[in-house]
Every structure is written in structure tokens, then in C-alpha cells.
């Protein structure tokens, strides 16, 4: 069966599908990944800030019960396998997008899976900020909001970028999974041709493209993180 | 004027309560350079953080120009903190901001326009002697340079008080001296009251006028630096002034010999070999059993323990030495 995958006929068919479907596939994967990441960032950053500042040693301690609830909810969302989460949130997706299939619809489960993850990543970035620097800002009369916006976020910026890169590559991986429920993109192409119709060559090509996309995101992210980190300027 | 009244701070830890400060009373007058010295764990850092209320005292009051800091609202306290700025052992500069932007930071916090803030920051870079480092980032500077930027940042809001928390402890002796000179300069030119927290005697000797010795959370001794260091009374002060143990050599004094303690209290004794001169003038040759003297700005500070053969010689020596200005001598009976 494997041998059949590389026959000249298979190649000819694969090339035709690459031409007709791959460009759209790449775009859909890119679109779903980026939009889901952006929404996850928009929810994850405030949540990450809350996790750090609301801590009992944080700059704005919140009631412990509240912090425990937030932590438990995040942990629960993070521990549900994506495959199951995708199906569980279908009614919710339908409510928001109006449909449960298609690229836009797959953004909903992706975002729900991603934001708790992003919140945890950002939490760890923000915790890296030297507490002495925060104390110095307090000694200068900075308000909690000023400390968040002018100290914690800018000081951890390179680390936030690194962690956003981890998030975006992970979400890209998840987006391929949403191909199962008709989420579109390279993932769906790989599943439709490779899993349902045994066209392994097409599946391999789709996976190679996914790998390339991850490489591109990772390289851009690493370069940005390094470039923005002023601690690395030595002369 | 800064007044600390019955300041007490207790930390509740898992291993029980820790009393960091015990009933501390201190008054620092305007324009003073006031040292607070103590061994590590004496409560110095807690004490300085109680002044700007980074730590809330468990009990007692902090009065700054008569205003009780404890009664201020959060917002009022933040305004007040612009008048009481602080520099730190680890400099605590914002690592992702250029030096200029670091100095602008406290001005930004108080809503000063960017242009005005940058103008002021440039002036301050001149004051601290680093006008060419405006665009550099902290990671590109040496420790001494970073502390200069931190000082400039602390001066940006035109404070009345500068708190220095072990500000030179991470620096080498030469850099320490240059940073201390800068602080002294600022104190003289701008009239800013400076409170210096340190565990180093040399820092206090270098710039402080008054000193408080903190031991185990309590003030052991307080007074003018010259007095406290010339004749330390408390055990804590003695430990700091004679870290190598002053009393030890006195134990092997010979029979019939008398001991006397000579205190140099800013005498011009560095240029006059006092003890040798005494031997020539009076014929009393003293045995120097122990000496711990320091020359600060051409003046001698410190103590010596001498031993002389008998009662007659002791009287002669006491007379002779006491005639010298800013030198005290007294018999030491039982050490």
C-alpha cells in the first residue's frame, strides 16, 4: 500500500491537488491560527496579569478564594483534550458563529483551548520580572496600573514574545486537528486525502507544509524576542 | 524633618513571629546625611522601607515634616513618595529602557510631558556625569554607572529626601568613594536630606554626619559620627568599630603596668607622631598594645590602647595627651 503512494500516477494526482487546494489550505490554516492566537492573547494577557498581581505577594492581592477559582477553571480547561473540547463546545460555536463547520467556526474551540494556555505562559513571563524593580517603581509612587503597563509588561516583553511564539505554533498544531470537524486548512486536506482515501503522498505534503509554517513562525518569533531584548545589547 | 516614633515591625512567618524592629526612635534633621549602620539582619532594610511605607510598621509613627505617613490615603502616599526617593544595592533600573527613559520614568508616572521630562533627564545626566549615556541601555553600563543613572532617576522628581539602601555594597572601594562623593555633592548643592543604610563603617565615615547603630532591630546608639566612633558605648557599636576585637591584647598587661585608652577624635594627629613625641618630651615610653585608627580627610579617628610602667607615668601620659586638641585619654581599669 505504501509503495502505491509514490507511483507516477499518485504524483500526478498529488501535484494537481497541491495546485488546486494547497494555497487555500495554507491560507485557512494561517487565518485560523492567527485569529485564534490574537483572541487568546487578548484574553490571556489580562488573565496572566491577574494571576501575578492578584497573588498574595502581588501588587494588588485579591481574595484567595477568587484566585483559587480562577486557577481551577484554567487548569480544568487546560486538561480537557482538544479533540473532546472541540465537540463539547459545538453548541456554543453554533451560538456565536451560526454554524459548526468551516474555518471561522473552528476559531471558537481553538480560542477556548488556547487562552488558558496563553494565560499560563504569560503568567510565567510576568513572574520573571525582578521584584526589586517593581519595588523601585513603587518607591517612586507608581500606581498598580502604572506598574502593570510601564514596568511588568515592557520588562517582560521579550519573554512574552517568546511565549506567544510557543502559543502560535501549538495552536497551529491544534488547528490541524480541527480538520476532523470540517475546520478547513491543511489539517483537513491531510485527513481527507490521507486518512479517508489513503492518498499518503498528499498527506505527507500537507504535513511538510505545516512543519514549514511552524518553522517560519518560530524563526520570526525568536528573531523578534532577541531583537527587542535590550539586556542583550552589550556594546 | 523625619521623625520615627516607637517604630515596631513584626513579620508573621511560618516559623513564628520575627521582630524586625523594636521601638525605634530617631530624628533626622533637614539637610543631614544620616547613617544607619548594623550587621546584616539588624533590621536596616526594614527600617528604611518603613520610612516611605513600602513596609507598613506594625506599630509607631513615621512623621515627615510633621505629616504622619500612616494616615495618608494610597493616592496621597504615592504623591508623597515622589518627595522621598530611593536608590538600591542592585540599582533596579528598568532593563528594557534606555538610560534617558529610565530617568524620565518617575516623571512619566507623575504625568510630566515627554519633552519636559527628557529635558530634565538630560540635565540630570550632566549632574551625575554621564551625559553621553542617554541612549545606552543599563546592561551596557558598569555597576557604578548604573548607580549614577539610578541616582539621576531618584533626583528627577526633585525629592526632599534620598534613601540609600546599601547603595554602594555591590561596588568596589574606588567606585564606592566616587558614588559617595556624588551623594555628598548632591546633599550640599540641592539640600537634600540623605539617609544612608549600610553595613560598612567606611561608608558612614566617608559621608555621614550623624549615625544610628541598629542591633537586633533596636537602636543601640545614636549620635554624631565622630563621637560614636571615637568612644563607642554599646556592644553593638564596639563590634562595628573594633571588628577584630579591641579588648584582646589588653588581657596580657604586665604586673604594675597601667593601661590607658587614647581616643583620636578628629585630631590633626596624623601629622604629629604623638606617642613618640611624648616619649621624647616626658621620658615616658608607652607600649602600644592595640591600635585602630583611621585618617579621614586628614584627621585622625580611632582608638589606641597604651600600656605604661607605673602610676606616675600614667599621670604624666594622661596630662600630656590631654593637652592635644581633639584627643582624649583615660585610664582603663578593668577590661
Tab-separated table of N, CA, C and O in Angstrom, chain A residues 49-130:
chain	number	residue	atom	x	y	z
A	49	UNK	N	-1.883	38.661	33.807
A	49	UNK	CA	-1.588	39.780	34.712
A	49	UNK	C	-2.307	39.575	36.042
A	49	UNK	O	-1.726	39.707	37.119
A	50	UNK	N	-3.581	39.176	35.932
A	50	UNK	CA	-4.384	38.942	37.135
A	50	UNK	C	-3.772	37.844	38.005
A	50	UNK	O	-3.694	37.970	39.228
A	51	UNK	N	-3.292	36.782	37.359
A	51	UNK	CA	-2.708	35.666	38.106
A	51	UNK	C	-1.482	36.106	38.894
A	51	UNK	O	-1.216	35.616	39.981
A	52	UNK	N	-0.723	37.063	38.333
A	52	UNK	CA	0.503	37.516	39.008
A	52	UNK	C	0.194	38.602	40.037
A	52	UNK	O	0.617	38.510	41.191
A	53	UNK	N	-0.575	39.603	39.626
A	53	UNK	CA	-0.818	40.732	40.541
A	53	UNK	C	-1.783	40.370	41.661
A	53	UNK	O	-1.704	40.917	42.744
A	54	UNK	N	-2.679	39.419	41.397
A	54	UNK	CA	-3.683	39.055	42.396
A	54	UNK	C	-3.159	38.099	43.454
A	54	UNK	O	-3.821	37.845	44.447
A	55	UNK	N	-1.960	37.579	43.216
A	55	UNK	CA	-1.310	36.678	44.154
A	55	UNK	C	-1.159	37.339	45.515
A	55	UNK	O	-1.161	38.560	45.611
A	56	UNK	N	-0.973	36.537	46.562
A	56	UNK	CA	-0.892	37.173	47.888
A	56	UNK	C	0.344	38.062	48.040
A	56	UNK	O	0.336	39.007	48.809
A	57	UNK	N	1.388	37.791	47.263
A	57	UNK	CA	2.558	38.675	47.287
A	57	UNK	C	2.545	39.661	46.115
A	57	UNK	O	3.525	40.354	45.879
A	58	UNK	N	1.457	39.683	45.363
A	58	UNK	CA	1.383	40.544	44.188
A	58	UNK	C	1.144	41.996	44.553
A	58	UNK	O	1.017	42.347	45.721
A	59	UNK	N	1.077	42.847	43.514
A	59	UNK	CA	0.940	44.269	43.795
A	59	UNK	C	-0.505	44.647	44.118
A	59	UNK	O	-0.765	45.734	44.616
A	60	UNK	N	-1.450	43.770	43.793
A	60	UNK	CA	-2.859	44.062	44.062
A	60	UNK	C	-3.544	42.771	44.510
A	60	UNK	O	-4.344	42.202	43.767
A	61	UNK	N	-3.213	42.297	45.708
A	61	UNK	CA	-3.713	40.989	46.131
A	61	UNK	C	-5.238	40.935	46.125
A	61	UNK	O	-5.900	41.858	46.588
A	62	UNK	N	-5.765	39.844	45.553
A	62	UNK	CA	-7.213	39.641	45.501
A	62	UNK	C	-7.582	38.554	46.498
A	62	UNK	O	-6.716	37.799	46.937
A	63	UNK	N	-8.878	38.466	46.839
A	63	UNK	CA	-9.287	37.416	47.787
A	63	UNK	C	-8.803	36.042	47.324
A	63	UNK	O	-8.865	35.722	46.130
A	64	UNK	N	-8.327	35.263	48.257
A	64	UNK	CA	-7.736	33.976	47.895
A	64	UNK	C	-8.714	33.037	47.213
A	64	UNK	O	-8.343	32.305	46.296
A	65	UNK	N	-9.970	33.088	47.665
A	65	UNK	CA	-10.982	32.207	47.078
A	65	UNK	C	-11.117	32.492	45.587
A	65	UNK	O	-11.130	31.595	44.758
A	66	UNK	N	-11.162	33.777	45.244
A	66	UNK	CA	-11.305	34.174	43.849
A	66	UNK	C	-10.127	33.648	43.019
A	66	UNK	O	-10.321	33.072	41.937
A	67	UNK	N	-8.915	33.812	43.549
A	67	UNK	CA	-7.731	33.346	42.833
A	67	UNK	C	-7.767	31.829	42.660
A	67	UNK	O	-7.380	31.312	41.620
A	68	UNK	N	-8.246	31.133	43.698
A	68	UNK	CA	-8.312	29.675	43.606
A	68	UNK	C	-9.292	29.249	42.521
A	68	UNK	O	-9.019	28.337	41.749
A	69	UNK	N	-10.433	29.947	42.451
A	69	UNK	CA	-11.432	29.615	41.428
A	69	UNK	C	-10.824	29.812	40.034
A	69	UNK	O	-10.898	28.935	39.172
A	70	UNK	N	-10.180	30.981	39.823
A	70	UNK	CA	-9.566	31.271	38.523
A	70	UNK	C	-8.563	30.175	38.162
A	70	UNK	O	-8.560	29.648	37.048
A	71	UNK	N	-7.727	29.800	39.130
A	71	UNK	CA	-6.722	28.772	38.880
A	71	UNK	C	-7.338	27.428	38.516
A	71	UNK	O	-6.893	26.768	37.587
A	72	UNK	N	-8.377	27.056	39.254
A	72	UNK	CA	-9.017	25.758	38.993
A	72	UNK	C	-9.657	25.752	37.610
A	72	UNK	O	-9.496	24.802	36.843
A	73	UNK	N	-10.359	26.844	37.256
A	73	UNK	CA	-11.007	26.917	35.940
A	73	UNK	C	-9.963	26.784	34.824
A	73	UNK	O	-10.152	26.017	33.868
A	74	UNK	N	-8.859	27.507	34.964
A	74	UNK	CA	-7.802	27.429	33.957
A	74	UNK	C	-7.265	26.001	33.857
A	74	UNK	O	-7.110	25.456	32.758
A	75	UNK	N	-7.029	25.393	34.995
A	75	UNK	CA	-6.498	24.022	34.983
A	75	UNK	C	-7.468	23.037	34.333
A	75	UNK	O	-7.055	22.159	33.583
A	76	UNK	N	-8.761	23.217	34.614
A	76	UNK	CA	-9.751	22.318	34.009
A	76	UNK	C	-9.744	22.486	32.494
A	76	UNK	O	-9.624	21.515	31.741
A	77	UNK	N	-9.807	23.749	32.034
A	77	UNK	CA	-9.824	23.994	30.588
A	77	UNK	C	-8.573	23.432	29.920
A	77	UNK	O	-8.621	22.915	28.808
A	78	UNK	N	-7.449	23.520	30.629
A	78	UNK	CA	-6.206	23.042	30.043
A	78	UNK	C	-6.126	21.527	30.005
A	78	UNK	O	-5.374	20.964	29.213
A	79	UNK	N	-6.879	20.858	30.896
A	79	UNK	CA	-6.729	19.404	30.946
A	79	UNK	C	-7.716	18.659	30.046
A	79	UNK	O	-7.567	17.468	29.845
A	80	UNK	N	-8.683	19.371	29.474
A	80	UNK	CA	-9.602	18.691	28.544
A	80	UNK	C	-8.879	18.488	27.210
A	80	UNK	O	-8.369	19.439	26.629
A	81	UNK	N	-8.845	17.233	26.712
A	81	UNK	CA	-8.198	17.008	25.413
A	81	UNK	C	-8.907	17.824	24.325
A	81	UNK	O	-10.126	17.944	24.336
A	82	UNK	N	-8.121	18.373	23.400
A	82	UNK	CA	-8.686	19.277	22.408
A	82	UNK	C	-9.769	18.610	21.569
A	82	UNK	O	-10.796	19.209	21.240
A	83	UNK	N	-9.524	17.343	21.261
A	83	UNK	CA	-10.479	16.603	20.433
A	83	UNK	C	-11.869	16.600	21.077
A	83	UNK	O	-12.889	16.756	20.405
A	84	UNK	N	-11.902	16.435	22.398
A	84	UNK	CA	-13.177	16.393	23.117
A	84	UNK	C	-13.741	17.809	23.277
A	84	UNK	O	-14.925	18.055	23.051
A	85	UNK	N	-12.863	18.752	23.608
A	85	UNK	CA	-13.286	20.140	23.773
A	85	UNK	C	-13.998	20.653	22.527
A	85	UNK	O	-15.043	21.297	22.587
A	86	UNK	N	-13.403	20.305	21.376
A	86	UNK	CA	-13.936	20.720	20.084
A	86	UNK	C	-15.408	20.319	19.935
A	86	UNK	O	-16.237	21.084	19.463
A	87	UNK	N	-15.703	19.079	20.367
A	87	UNK	CA	-17.065	18.552	20.225
A	87	UNK	C	-17.984	19.144	21.296
A	87	UNK	O	-19.105	19.542	21.021
A	88	UNK	N	-17.440	19.267	22.518
A	88	UNK	CA	-18.244	19.789	23.630
A	88	UNK	C	-18.740	21.210	23.347
A	88	UNK	O	-19.869	21.560	23.667
A	89	UNK	N	-17.906	22.029	22.709
A	89	UNK	CA	-18.294	23.429	22.527
A	89	UNK	C	-19.115	23.686	21.264
A	89	UNK	O	-19.419	24.830	20.949
A	90	UNK	N	-19.450	22.634	20.561
A	90	UNK	CA	-20.222	22.816	19.317
A	90	UNK	C	-21.471	23.700	19.504
A	90	UNK	O	-21.668	24.654	18.747
A	91	UNK	N	-22.288	23.448	20.536
A	91	UNK	CA	-23.478	24.312	20.701
A	91	UNK	C	-23.087	25.786	20.858
A	91	UNK	O	-23.728	26.676	20.300
A	92	UNK	N	-22.015	26.017	21.602
A	92	UNK	CA	-21.523	27.371	21.832
A	92	UNK	C	-21.033	28.005	20.521
A	92	UNK	O	-21.338	29.161	20.208
A	93	UNK	N	-20.324	27.213	19.731
A	93	UNK	CA	-19.841	27.682	18.440
A	93	UNK	C	-21.008	28.103	17.544
A	93	UNK	O	-20.996	29.155	16.919
A	94	UNK	N	-22.015	27.229	17.550
A	94	UNK	CA	-23.177	27.499	16.711
A	94	UNK	C	-23.866	28.804	17.148
A	94	UNK	O	-24.283	29.607	16.337
A	95	UNK	N	-23.881	29.002	18.459
A	95	UNK	CA	-24.492	30.209	19.017
A	95	UNK	C	-23.763	31.467	18.542
A	95	UNK	O	-24.383	32.465	18.173
A	96	UNK	N	-22.438	31.399	18.525
A	96	UNK	CA	-21.656	32.590	18.180
A	96	UNK	C	-21.523	32.784	16.679
A	96	UNK	O	-21.760	33.861	16.137
A	97	UNK	N	-21.114	31.719	15.979
A	97	UNK	CA	-20.809	31.848	14.548
A	97	UNK	C	-22.026	31.526	13.684
A	97	UNK	O	-22.104	31.947	12.526
A	98	UNK	N	-22.967	30.771	14.242
A	98	UNK	CA	-24.152	30.416	13.466
A	98	UNK	C	-24.029	29.064	12.803
A	98	UNK	O	-25.003	28.481	12.358
A	99	UNK	N	-22.811	28.547	12.733
A	99	UNK	CA	-22.597	27.229	12.139
A	99	UNK	C	-21.497	26.520	12.916
A	99	UNK	O	-20.757	27.160	13.663
A	100	UNK	N	-21.424	25.201	12.743
A	100	UNK	CA	-20.370	24.474	13.453
A	100	UNK	C	-19.266	23.998	12.521
A	100	UNK	O	-18.273	23.456	12.954
A	101	UNK	N	-19.462	24.191	11.228
A	101	UNK	CA	-18.400	23.772	10.305
A	101	UNK	C	-17.752	24.988	9.642
A	101	UNK	O	-18.319	26.079	9.621
A	102	UNK	N	-16.553	24.758	9.121
A	102	UNK	CA	-15.866	25.824	8.409
A	102	UNK	C	-14.757	26.437	9.235
A	102	UNK	O	-14.627	26.191	10.436
A	103	UNK	N	-13.946	27.241	8.565
A	103	UNK	CA	-12.769	27.804	9.204
A	103	UNK	C	-13.127	28.728	10.362
A	103	UNK	O	-12.565	28.628	11.438
A	104	UNK	N	-14.072	29.646	10.106
A	104	UNK	CA	-14.400	30.611	11.156
A	104	UNK	C	-14.943	29.905	12.392
A	104	UNK	O	-14.601	30.257	13.515
A	105	UNK	N	-15.751	28.863	12.150
A	105	UNK	CA	-16.309	28.129	13.287
A	105	UNK	C	-15.212	27.466	14.113
A	105	UNK	O	-15.319	27.370	15.333
A	106	UNK	N	-14.144	27.028	13.474
A	106	UNK	CA	-13.096	26.315	14.217
A	106	UNK	C	-12.268	27.255	15.083
A	106	UNK	O	-11.520	26.820	15.952
A	107	UNK	N	-12.410	28.564	14.844
A	107	UNK	CA	-11.689	29.528	15.683
A	107	UNK	C	-12.195	29.466	17.129
A	107	UNK	O	-11.414	29.620	18.069
A	108	UNK	N	-13.495	29.186	17.288
A	108	UNK	CA	-14.074	29.195	18.641
A	108	UNK	C	-13.442	28.132	19.548
A	108	UNK	O	-12.887	28.469	20.601
A	109	UNK	N	-13.482	26.845	19.174
A	109	UNK	CA	-12.833	25.862	20.072
A	109	UNK	C	-11.324	26.117	20.220
A	109	UNK	O	-10.770	25.913	21.296
A	110	UNK	N	-10.689	26.571	19.146
A	110	UNK	CA	-9.251	26.840	19.230
A	110	UNK	C	-8.956	27.908	20.284
A	110	UNK	O	-8.029	27.776	21.078
A	111	UNK	N	-9.751	28.974	20.252
A	111	UNK	CA	-9.541	30.062	21.205
A	111	UNK	C	-9.776	29.576	22.633
A	111	UNK	O	-8.994	29.879	23.536
A	112	UNK	N	-10.851	28.789	22.802
A	112	UNK	CA	-11.162	28.296	24.150
A	112	UNK	C	-10.041	27.395	24.669
A	112	UNK	O	-9.680	27.440	25.842
A	113	UNK	N	-9.473	26.613	23.762
A	113	UNK	CA	-8.372	25.743	24.186
A	113	UNK	C	-7.111	26.559	24.447
A	113	UNK	O	-6.311	26.239	25.322
A	114	UNK	N	-6.939	27.642	23.677
A	114	UNK	CA	-5.666	28.361	23.718
A	114	UNK	C	-5.563	29.387	24.837
A	114	UNK	O	-4.491	29.556	25.421
A	115	UNK	N	-6.675	30.085	25.173
A	115	UNK	CA	-6.479	31.208	26.098
A	115	UNK	C	-5.980	30.813	27.495
A	115	UNK	O	-5.145	31.508	28.056
A	116	UNK	N	-6.445	29.664	28.049
A	116	UNK	CA	-5.880	29.312	29.367
A	116	UNK	C	-4.377	28.994	29.272
A	116	UNK	O	-3.606	29.322	30.159
A	117	UNK	N	-4.012	28.384	28.149
A	117	UNK	CA	-2.614	28.065	27.901
A	117	UNK	C	-1.798	29.354	27.798
A	117	UNK	O	-0.747	29.512	28.430
A	118	UNK	N	-2.313	30.300	27.015
A	118	UNK	CA	-1.630	31.591	26.849
A	118	UNK	C	-1.537	32.313	28.197
A	118	UNK	O	-0.492	32.869	28.546
A	119	UNK	N	-2.621	32.252	28.997
A	119	UNK	CA	-2.604	32.910	30.301
A	119	UNK	C	-1.477	32.356	31.175
A	119	UNK	O	-0.741	33.097	31.822
A	120	UNK	N	-1.313	31.037	31.169
A	120	UNK	CA	-0.245	30.410	31.956
A	120	UNK	C	1.140	30.812	31.436
A	120	UNK	O	2.054	31.081	32.210
A	121	UNK	N	1.273	30.840	30.111
A	121	UNK	CA	2.564	31.236	29.532
A	121	UNK	C	2.908	32.670	29.925
A	121	UNK	O	4.027	32.976	30.337
A	122	UNK	N	1.918	33.571	29.813
A	122	UNK	CA	2.154	34.970	30.147
A	122	UNK	C	2.401	35.143	31.648
A	122	UNK	O	3.206	35.969	32.053
A	123	UNK	N	1.694	34.321	32.427
A	123	UNK	CA	1.923	34.374	33.872
A	123	UNK	C	3.398	34.109	34.168
A	123	UNK	O	4.036	34.839	34.929
A	124	UNK	N	3.940	33.080	33.520
A	124	UNK	CA	5.339	32.751	33.809
A	124	UNK	C	6.268	33.858	33.318
A	124	UNK	O	7.266	34.176	33.967
A	125	UNK	N	5.947	34.480	32.179
A	125	UNK	CA	6.767	35.608	31.698
A	125	UNK	C	6.759	36.754	32.706
A	125	UNK	O	7.801	37.307	33.050
A	126	UNK	N	5.563	37.103	33.177
A	126	UNK	CA	5.426	38.254	34.074
A	126	UNK	C	6.086	37.993	35.424
A	126	UNK	O	6.578	38.904	36.072
A	127	UNK	N	6.099	36.732	35.835
A	127	UNK	CA	6.749	36.401	37.102
A	127	UNK	C	8.263	36.545	37.025
A	127	UNK	O	8.946	36.617	38.039
A	128	UNK	N	8.790	36.547	35.818
A	128	UNK	CA	10.244	36.687	35.666
A	128	UNK	C	10.725	38.103	35.979
A	128	UNK	O	11.906	38.321	36.190
A	129	UNK	N	9.819	39.077	35.986
A	129	UNK	CA	10.239	40.456	36.235
A	129	UNK	C	10.805	40.558	37.659
A	129	UNK	O	10.182	40.099	38.615
A	130	UNK	N	12.005	41.126	37.751
A	130	UNK	CA	12.700	41.271	39.025
A	130	UNK	C	11.821	42.042	40.027
A	130	UNK	O	11.477	43.197	39.800
